[in-house]
Short mmCIF file of N, CA and C in Angstrom, two decimals:
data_model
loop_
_atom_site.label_atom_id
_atom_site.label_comp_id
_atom_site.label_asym_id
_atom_site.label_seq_id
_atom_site.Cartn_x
_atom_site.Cartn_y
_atom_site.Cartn_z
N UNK A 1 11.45 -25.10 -42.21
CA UNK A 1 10.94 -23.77 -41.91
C UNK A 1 11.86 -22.77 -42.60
N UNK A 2 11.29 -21.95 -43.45
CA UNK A 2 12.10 -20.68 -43.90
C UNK A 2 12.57 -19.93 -43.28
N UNK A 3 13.69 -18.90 -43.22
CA UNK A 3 14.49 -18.03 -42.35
C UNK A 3 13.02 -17.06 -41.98
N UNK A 4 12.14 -16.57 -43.43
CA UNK A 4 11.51 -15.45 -42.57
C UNK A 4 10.17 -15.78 -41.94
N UNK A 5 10.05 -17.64 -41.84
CA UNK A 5 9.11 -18.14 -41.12
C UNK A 5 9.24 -18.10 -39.39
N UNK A 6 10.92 -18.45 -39.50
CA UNK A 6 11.95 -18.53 -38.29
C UNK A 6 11.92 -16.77 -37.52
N UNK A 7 11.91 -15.70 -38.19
CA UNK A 7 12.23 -14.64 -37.87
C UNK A 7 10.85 -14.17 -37.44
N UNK A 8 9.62 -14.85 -38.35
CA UNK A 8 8.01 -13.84 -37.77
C UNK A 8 8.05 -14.98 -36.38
N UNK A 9 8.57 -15.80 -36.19
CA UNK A 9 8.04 -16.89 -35.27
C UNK A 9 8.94 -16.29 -34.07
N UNK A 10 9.58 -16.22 -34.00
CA UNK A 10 10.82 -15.72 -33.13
C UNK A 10 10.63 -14.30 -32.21
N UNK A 11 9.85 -13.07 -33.59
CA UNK A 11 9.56 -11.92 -33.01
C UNK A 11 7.79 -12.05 -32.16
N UNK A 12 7.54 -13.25 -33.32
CA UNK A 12 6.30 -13.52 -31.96
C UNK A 12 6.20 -13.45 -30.67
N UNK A 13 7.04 -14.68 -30.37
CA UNK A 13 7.46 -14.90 -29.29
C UNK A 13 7.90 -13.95 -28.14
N UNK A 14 9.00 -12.90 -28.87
CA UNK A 14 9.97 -12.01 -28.11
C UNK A 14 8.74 -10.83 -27.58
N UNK A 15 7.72 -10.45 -28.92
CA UNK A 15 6.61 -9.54 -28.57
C UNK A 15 5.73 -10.25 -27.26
N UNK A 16 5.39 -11.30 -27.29
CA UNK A 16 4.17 -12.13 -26.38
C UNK A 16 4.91 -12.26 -25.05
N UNK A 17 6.23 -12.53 -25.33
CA UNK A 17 6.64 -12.72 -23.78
C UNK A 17 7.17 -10.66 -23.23
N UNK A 18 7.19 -9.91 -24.14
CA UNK A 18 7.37 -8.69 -23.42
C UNK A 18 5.48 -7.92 -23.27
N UNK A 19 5.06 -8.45 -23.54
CA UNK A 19 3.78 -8.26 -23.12
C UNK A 19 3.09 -8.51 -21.82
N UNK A 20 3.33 -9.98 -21.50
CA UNK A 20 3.09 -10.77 -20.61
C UNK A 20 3.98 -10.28 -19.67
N UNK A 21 5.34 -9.99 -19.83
CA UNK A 21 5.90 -9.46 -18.86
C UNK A 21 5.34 -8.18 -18.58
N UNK A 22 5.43 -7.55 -19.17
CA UNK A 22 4.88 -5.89 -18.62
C UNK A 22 3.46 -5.68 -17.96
N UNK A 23 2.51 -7.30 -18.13
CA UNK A 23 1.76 -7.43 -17.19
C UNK A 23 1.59 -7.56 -15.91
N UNK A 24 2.56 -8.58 -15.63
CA UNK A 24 3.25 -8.95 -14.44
C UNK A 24 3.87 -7.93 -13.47
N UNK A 25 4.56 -7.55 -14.42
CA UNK A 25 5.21 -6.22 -13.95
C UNK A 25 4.15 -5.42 -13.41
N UNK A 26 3.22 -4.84 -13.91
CA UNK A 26 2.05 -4.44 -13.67
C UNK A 26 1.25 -4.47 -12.74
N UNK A 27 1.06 -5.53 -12.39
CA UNK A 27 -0.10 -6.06 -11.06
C UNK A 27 0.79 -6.39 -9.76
N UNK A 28 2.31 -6.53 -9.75
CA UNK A 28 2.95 -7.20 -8.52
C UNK A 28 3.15 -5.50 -8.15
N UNK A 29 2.93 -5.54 -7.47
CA UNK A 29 3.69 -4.27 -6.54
C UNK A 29 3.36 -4.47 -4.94
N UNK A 30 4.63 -4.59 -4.13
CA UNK A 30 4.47 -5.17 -3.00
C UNK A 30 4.29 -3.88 -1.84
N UNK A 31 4.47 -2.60 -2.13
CA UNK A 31 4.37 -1.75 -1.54
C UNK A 31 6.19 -1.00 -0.58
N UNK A 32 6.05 0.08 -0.35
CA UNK A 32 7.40 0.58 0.17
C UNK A 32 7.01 0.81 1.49
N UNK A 33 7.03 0.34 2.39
CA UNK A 33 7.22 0.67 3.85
C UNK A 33 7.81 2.63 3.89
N UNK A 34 9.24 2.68 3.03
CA UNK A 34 9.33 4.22 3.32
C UNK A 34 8.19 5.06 3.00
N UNK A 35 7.95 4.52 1.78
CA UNK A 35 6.55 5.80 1.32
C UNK A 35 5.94 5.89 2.12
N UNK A 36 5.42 4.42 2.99
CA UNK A 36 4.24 4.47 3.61
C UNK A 36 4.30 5.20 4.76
N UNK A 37 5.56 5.23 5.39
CA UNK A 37 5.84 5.71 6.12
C UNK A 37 5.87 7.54 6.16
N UNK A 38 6.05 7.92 4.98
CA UNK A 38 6.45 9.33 4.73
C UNK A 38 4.74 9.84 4.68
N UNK A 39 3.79 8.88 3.86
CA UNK A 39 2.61 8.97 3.96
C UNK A 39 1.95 9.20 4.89
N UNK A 40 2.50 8.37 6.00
CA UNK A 40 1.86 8.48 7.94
C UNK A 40 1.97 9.69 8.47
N UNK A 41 3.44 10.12 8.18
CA UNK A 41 3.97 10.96 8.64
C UNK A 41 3.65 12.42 8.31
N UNK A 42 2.89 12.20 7.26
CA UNK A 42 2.23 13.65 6.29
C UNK A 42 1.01 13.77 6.69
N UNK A 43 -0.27 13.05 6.54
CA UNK A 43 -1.17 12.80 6.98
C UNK A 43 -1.79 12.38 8.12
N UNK A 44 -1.10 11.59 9.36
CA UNK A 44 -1.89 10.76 10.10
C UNK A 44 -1.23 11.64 11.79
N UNK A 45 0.15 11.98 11.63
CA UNK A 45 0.49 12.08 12.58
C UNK A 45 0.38 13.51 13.68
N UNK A 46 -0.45 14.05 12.97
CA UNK A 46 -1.34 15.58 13.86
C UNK A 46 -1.87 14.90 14.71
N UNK A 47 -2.41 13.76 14.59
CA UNK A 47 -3.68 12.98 15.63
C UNK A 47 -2.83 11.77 16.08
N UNK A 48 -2.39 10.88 15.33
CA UNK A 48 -1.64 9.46 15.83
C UNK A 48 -0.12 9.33 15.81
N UNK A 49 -0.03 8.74 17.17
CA UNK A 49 1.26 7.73 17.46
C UNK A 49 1.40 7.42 16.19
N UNK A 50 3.05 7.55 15.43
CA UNK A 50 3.04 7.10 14.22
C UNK A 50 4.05 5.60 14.27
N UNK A 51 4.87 6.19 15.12
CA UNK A 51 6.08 4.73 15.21
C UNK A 51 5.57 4.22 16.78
N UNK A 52 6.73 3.39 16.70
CA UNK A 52 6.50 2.63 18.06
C UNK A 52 6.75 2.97 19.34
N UNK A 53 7.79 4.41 19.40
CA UNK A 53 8.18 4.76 20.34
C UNK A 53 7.28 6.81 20.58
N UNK A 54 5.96 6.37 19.52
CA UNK A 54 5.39 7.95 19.95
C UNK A 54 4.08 7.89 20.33
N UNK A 55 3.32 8.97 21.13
CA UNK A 55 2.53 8.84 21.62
C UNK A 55 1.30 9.53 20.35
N UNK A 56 0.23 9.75 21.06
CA UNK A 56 -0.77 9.87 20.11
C UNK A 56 -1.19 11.39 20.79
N UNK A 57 -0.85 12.97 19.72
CA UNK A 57 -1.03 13.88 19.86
C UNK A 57 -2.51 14.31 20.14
N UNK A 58 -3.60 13.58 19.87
CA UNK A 58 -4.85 14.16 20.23
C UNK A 58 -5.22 12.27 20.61
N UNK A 59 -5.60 12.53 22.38
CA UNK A 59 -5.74 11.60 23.08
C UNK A 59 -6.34 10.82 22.67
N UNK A 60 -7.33 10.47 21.94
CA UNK A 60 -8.50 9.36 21.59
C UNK A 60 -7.90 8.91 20.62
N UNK A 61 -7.01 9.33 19.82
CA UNK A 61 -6.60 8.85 18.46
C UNK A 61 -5.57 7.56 18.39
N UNK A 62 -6.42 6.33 18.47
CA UNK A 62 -5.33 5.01 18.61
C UNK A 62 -3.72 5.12 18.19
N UNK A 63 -3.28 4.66 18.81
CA UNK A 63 -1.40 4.40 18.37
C UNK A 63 -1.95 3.93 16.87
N UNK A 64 -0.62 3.97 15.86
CA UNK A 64 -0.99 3.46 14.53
C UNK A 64 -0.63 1.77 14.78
N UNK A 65 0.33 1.26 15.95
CA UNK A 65 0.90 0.36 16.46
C UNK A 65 -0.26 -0.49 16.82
N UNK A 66 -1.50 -0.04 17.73
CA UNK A 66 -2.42 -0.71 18.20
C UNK A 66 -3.13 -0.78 16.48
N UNK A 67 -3.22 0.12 15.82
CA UNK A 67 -3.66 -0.44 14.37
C UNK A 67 -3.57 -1.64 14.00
N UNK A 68 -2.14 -1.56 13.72
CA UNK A 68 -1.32 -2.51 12.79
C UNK A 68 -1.59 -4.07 13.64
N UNK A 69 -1.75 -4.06 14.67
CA UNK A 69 -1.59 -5.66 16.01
C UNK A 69 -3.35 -5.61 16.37
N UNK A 70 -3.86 -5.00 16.33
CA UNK A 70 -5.07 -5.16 16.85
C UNK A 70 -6.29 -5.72 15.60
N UNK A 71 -5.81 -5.53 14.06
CA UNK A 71 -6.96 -5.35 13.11
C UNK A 71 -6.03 -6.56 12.11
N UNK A 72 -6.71 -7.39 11.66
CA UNK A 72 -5.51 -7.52 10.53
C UNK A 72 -5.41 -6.75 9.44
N UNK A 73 -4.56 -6.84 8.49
CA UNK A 73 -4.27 -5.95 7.79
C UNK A 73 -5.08 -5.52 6.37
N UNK A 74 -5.41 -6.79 6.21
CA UNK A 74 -6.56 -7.23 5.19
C UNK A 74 -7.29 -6.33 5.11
N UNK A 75 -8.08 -6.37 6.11
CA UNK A 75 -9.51 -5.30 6.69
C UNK A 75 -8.85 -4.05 6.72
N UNK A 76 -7.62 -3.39 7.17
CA UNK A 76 -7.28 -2.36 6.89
C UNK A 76 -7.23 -1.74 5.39
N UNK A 77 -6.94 -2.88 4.35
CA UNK A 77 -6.93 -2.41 2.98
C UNK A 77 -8.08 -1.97 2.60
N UNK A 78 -9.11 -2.79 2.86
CA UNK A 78 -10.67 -2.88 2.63
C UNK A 78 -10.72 -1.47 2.57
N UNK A 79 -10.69 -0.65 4.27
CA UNK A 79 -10.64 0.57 4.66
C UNK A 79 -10.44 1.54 4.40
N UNK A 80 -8.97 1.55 3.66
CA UNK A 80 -8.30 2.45 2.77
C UNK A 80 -9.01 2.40 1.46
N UNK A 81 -9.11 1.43 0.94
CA UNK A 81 -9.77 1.39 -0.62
C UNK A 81 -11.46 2.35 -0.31
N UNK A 82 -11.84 1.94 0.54
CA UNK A 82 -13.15 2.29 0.97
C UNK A 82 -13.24 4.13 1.18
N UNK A 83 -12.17 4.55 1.74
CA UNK A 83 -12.39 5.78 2.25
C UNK A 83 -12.62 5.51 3.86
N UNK A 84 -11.24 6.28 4.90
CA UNK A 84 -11.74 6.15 6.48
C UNK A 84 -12.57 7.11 6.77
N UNK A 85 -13.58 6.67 7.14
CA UNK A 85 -14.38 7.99 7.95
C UNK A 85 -14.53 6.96 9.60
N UNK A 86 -14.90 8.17 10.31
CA UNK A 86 -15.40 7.77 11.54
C UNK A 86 -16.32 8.41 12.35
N UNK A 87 -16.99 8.66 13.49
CA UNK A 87 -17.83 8.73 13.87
C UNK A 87 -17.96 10.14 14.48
N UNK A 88 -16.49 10.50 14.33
CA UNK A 88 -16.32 11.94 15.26
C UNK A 88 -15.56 13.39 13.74
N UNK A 89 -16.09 14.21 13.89
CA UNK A 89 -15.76 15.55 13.50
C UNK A 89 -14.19 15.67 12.99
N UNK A 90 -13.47 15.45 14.14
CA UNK A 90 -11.80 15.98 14.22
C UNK A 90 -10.79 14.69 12.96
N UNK A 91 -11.77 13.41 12.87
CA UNK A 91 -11.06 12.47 12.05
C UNK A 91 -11.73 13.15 10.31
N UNK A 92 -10.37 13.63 9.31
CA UNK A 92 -10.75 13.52 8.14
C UNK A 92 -10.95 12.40 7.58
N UNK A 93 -11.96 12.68 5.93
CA UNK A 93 -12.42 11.43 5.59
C UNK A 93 -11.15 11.25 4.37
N UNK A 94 -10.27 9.99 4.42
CA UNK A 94 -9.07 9.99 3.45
C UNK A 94 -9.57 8.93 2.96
N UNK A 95 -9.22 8.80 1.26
CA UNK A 95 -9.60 7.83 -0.40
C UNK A 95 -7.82 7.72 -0.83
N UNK A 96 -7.40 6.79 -0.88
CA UNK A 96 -6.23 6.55 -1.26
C UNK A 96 -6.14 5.28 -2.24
N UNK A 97 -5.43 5.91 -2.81
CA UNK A 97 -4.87 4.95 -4.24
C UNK A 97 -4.34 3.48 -3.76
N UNK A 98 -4.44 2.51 -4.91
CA UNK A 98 -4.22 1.24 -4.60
C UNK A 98 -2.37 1.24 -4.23
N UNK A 99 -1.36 1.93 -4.81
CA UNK A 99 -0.13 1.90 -4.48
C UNK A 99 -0.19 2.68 -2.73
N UNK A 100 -0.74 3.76 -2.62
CA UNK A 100 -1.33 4.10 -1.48
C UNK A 100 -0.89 3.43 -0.20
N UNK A 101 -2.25 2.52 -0.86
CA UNK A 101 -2.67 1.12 0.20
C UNK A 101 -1.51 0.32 0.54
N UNK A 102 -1.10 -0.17 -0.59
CA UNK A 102 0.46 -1.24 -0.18
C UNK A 102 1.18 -0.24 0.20
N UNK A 103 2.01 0.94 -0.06
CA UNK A 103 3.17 1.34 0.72
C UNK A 103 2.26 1.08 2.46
N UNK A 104 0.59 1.98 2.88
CA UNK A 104 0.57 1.99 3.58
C UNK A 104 0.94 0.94 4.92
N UNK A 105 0.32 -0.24 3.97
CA UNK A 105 0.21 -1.60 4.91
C UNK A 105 1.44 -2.08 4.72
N UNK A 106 2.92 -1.46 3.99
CA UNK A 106 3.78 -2.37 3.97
C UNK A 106 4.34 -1.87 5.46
N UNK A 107 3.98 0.00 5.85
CA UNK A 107 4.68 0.65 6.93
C UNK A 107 4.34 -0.13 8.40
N UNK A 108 2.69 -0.17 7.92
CA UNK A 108 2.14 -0.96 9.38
C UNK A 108 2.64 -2.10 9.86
N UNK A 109 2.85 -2.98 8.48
CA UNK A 109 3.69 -4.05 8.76
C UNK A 109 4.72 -3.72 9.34
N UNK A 110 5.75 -3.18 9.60
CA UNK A 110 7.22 -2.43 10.15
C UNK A 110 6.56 -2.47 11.73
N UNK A 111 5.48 -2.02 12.17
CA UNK A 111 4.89 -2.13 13.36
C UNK A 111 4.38 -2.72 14.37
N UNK A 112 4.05 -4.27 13.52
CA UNK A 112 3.41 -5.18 14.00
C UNK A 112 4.80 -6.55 15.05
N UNK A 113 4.67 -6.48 16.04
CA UNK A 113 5.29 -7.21 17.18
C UNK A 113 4.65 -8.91 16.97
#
């Protein structure tokens, strides 16, 4: 093999595997519990129990705790990807991004007993 057979073969390689990596890189994202948390805390908590030790400011509005233990989490993503609406006036309808979703469900996870 010639040196500049050795050198296109070599930068092949170095290109294909930083490709493949930056794919990877790409699709794993496991989510941040803090974000998700800062997320709850911005959005959810006018109406819901956000941690484990708070109550739920407008009475009907489930603990986020009974969320996280009562539903699995799966079906919660579904939810989020979907847009929550519900049946009553006072709940806004929230569309959140796929990073969104994982910080959200990484926070709920933090919740689940």
């Amino acid at each position: 093999m010639t040196l500049m057979r050795a050198g296109l073969l070599l930068s092949s390689i170095y290109f294909f595997g930083l490709q493949v990596g930056n794919v990877i890189a790409a699709e794993v994202f496991l989510g941040d519990a803090v974000e998700g948390k800062t997320l709850v805390e911005s959005l959810c908590s006018r109406c819901h129990g956000t941690q484990t030790d708070t109550e739920s400011p407008f009475i009907s509005a489930p603990l986020l705790i009974e969320l996280a233990n009562k539903w699995p989490l799966d079906s919660l993503s579904e939810a989020f990807a979907e847009g929550i609406t519900v049946g009553h006036p006072a709940m806004p309808a929230f569309e959140f991004t796929s990073r969104e979703i994982e910080d959200l469900l990484e926070y709920l996870e933090t919740l689940q007993y």
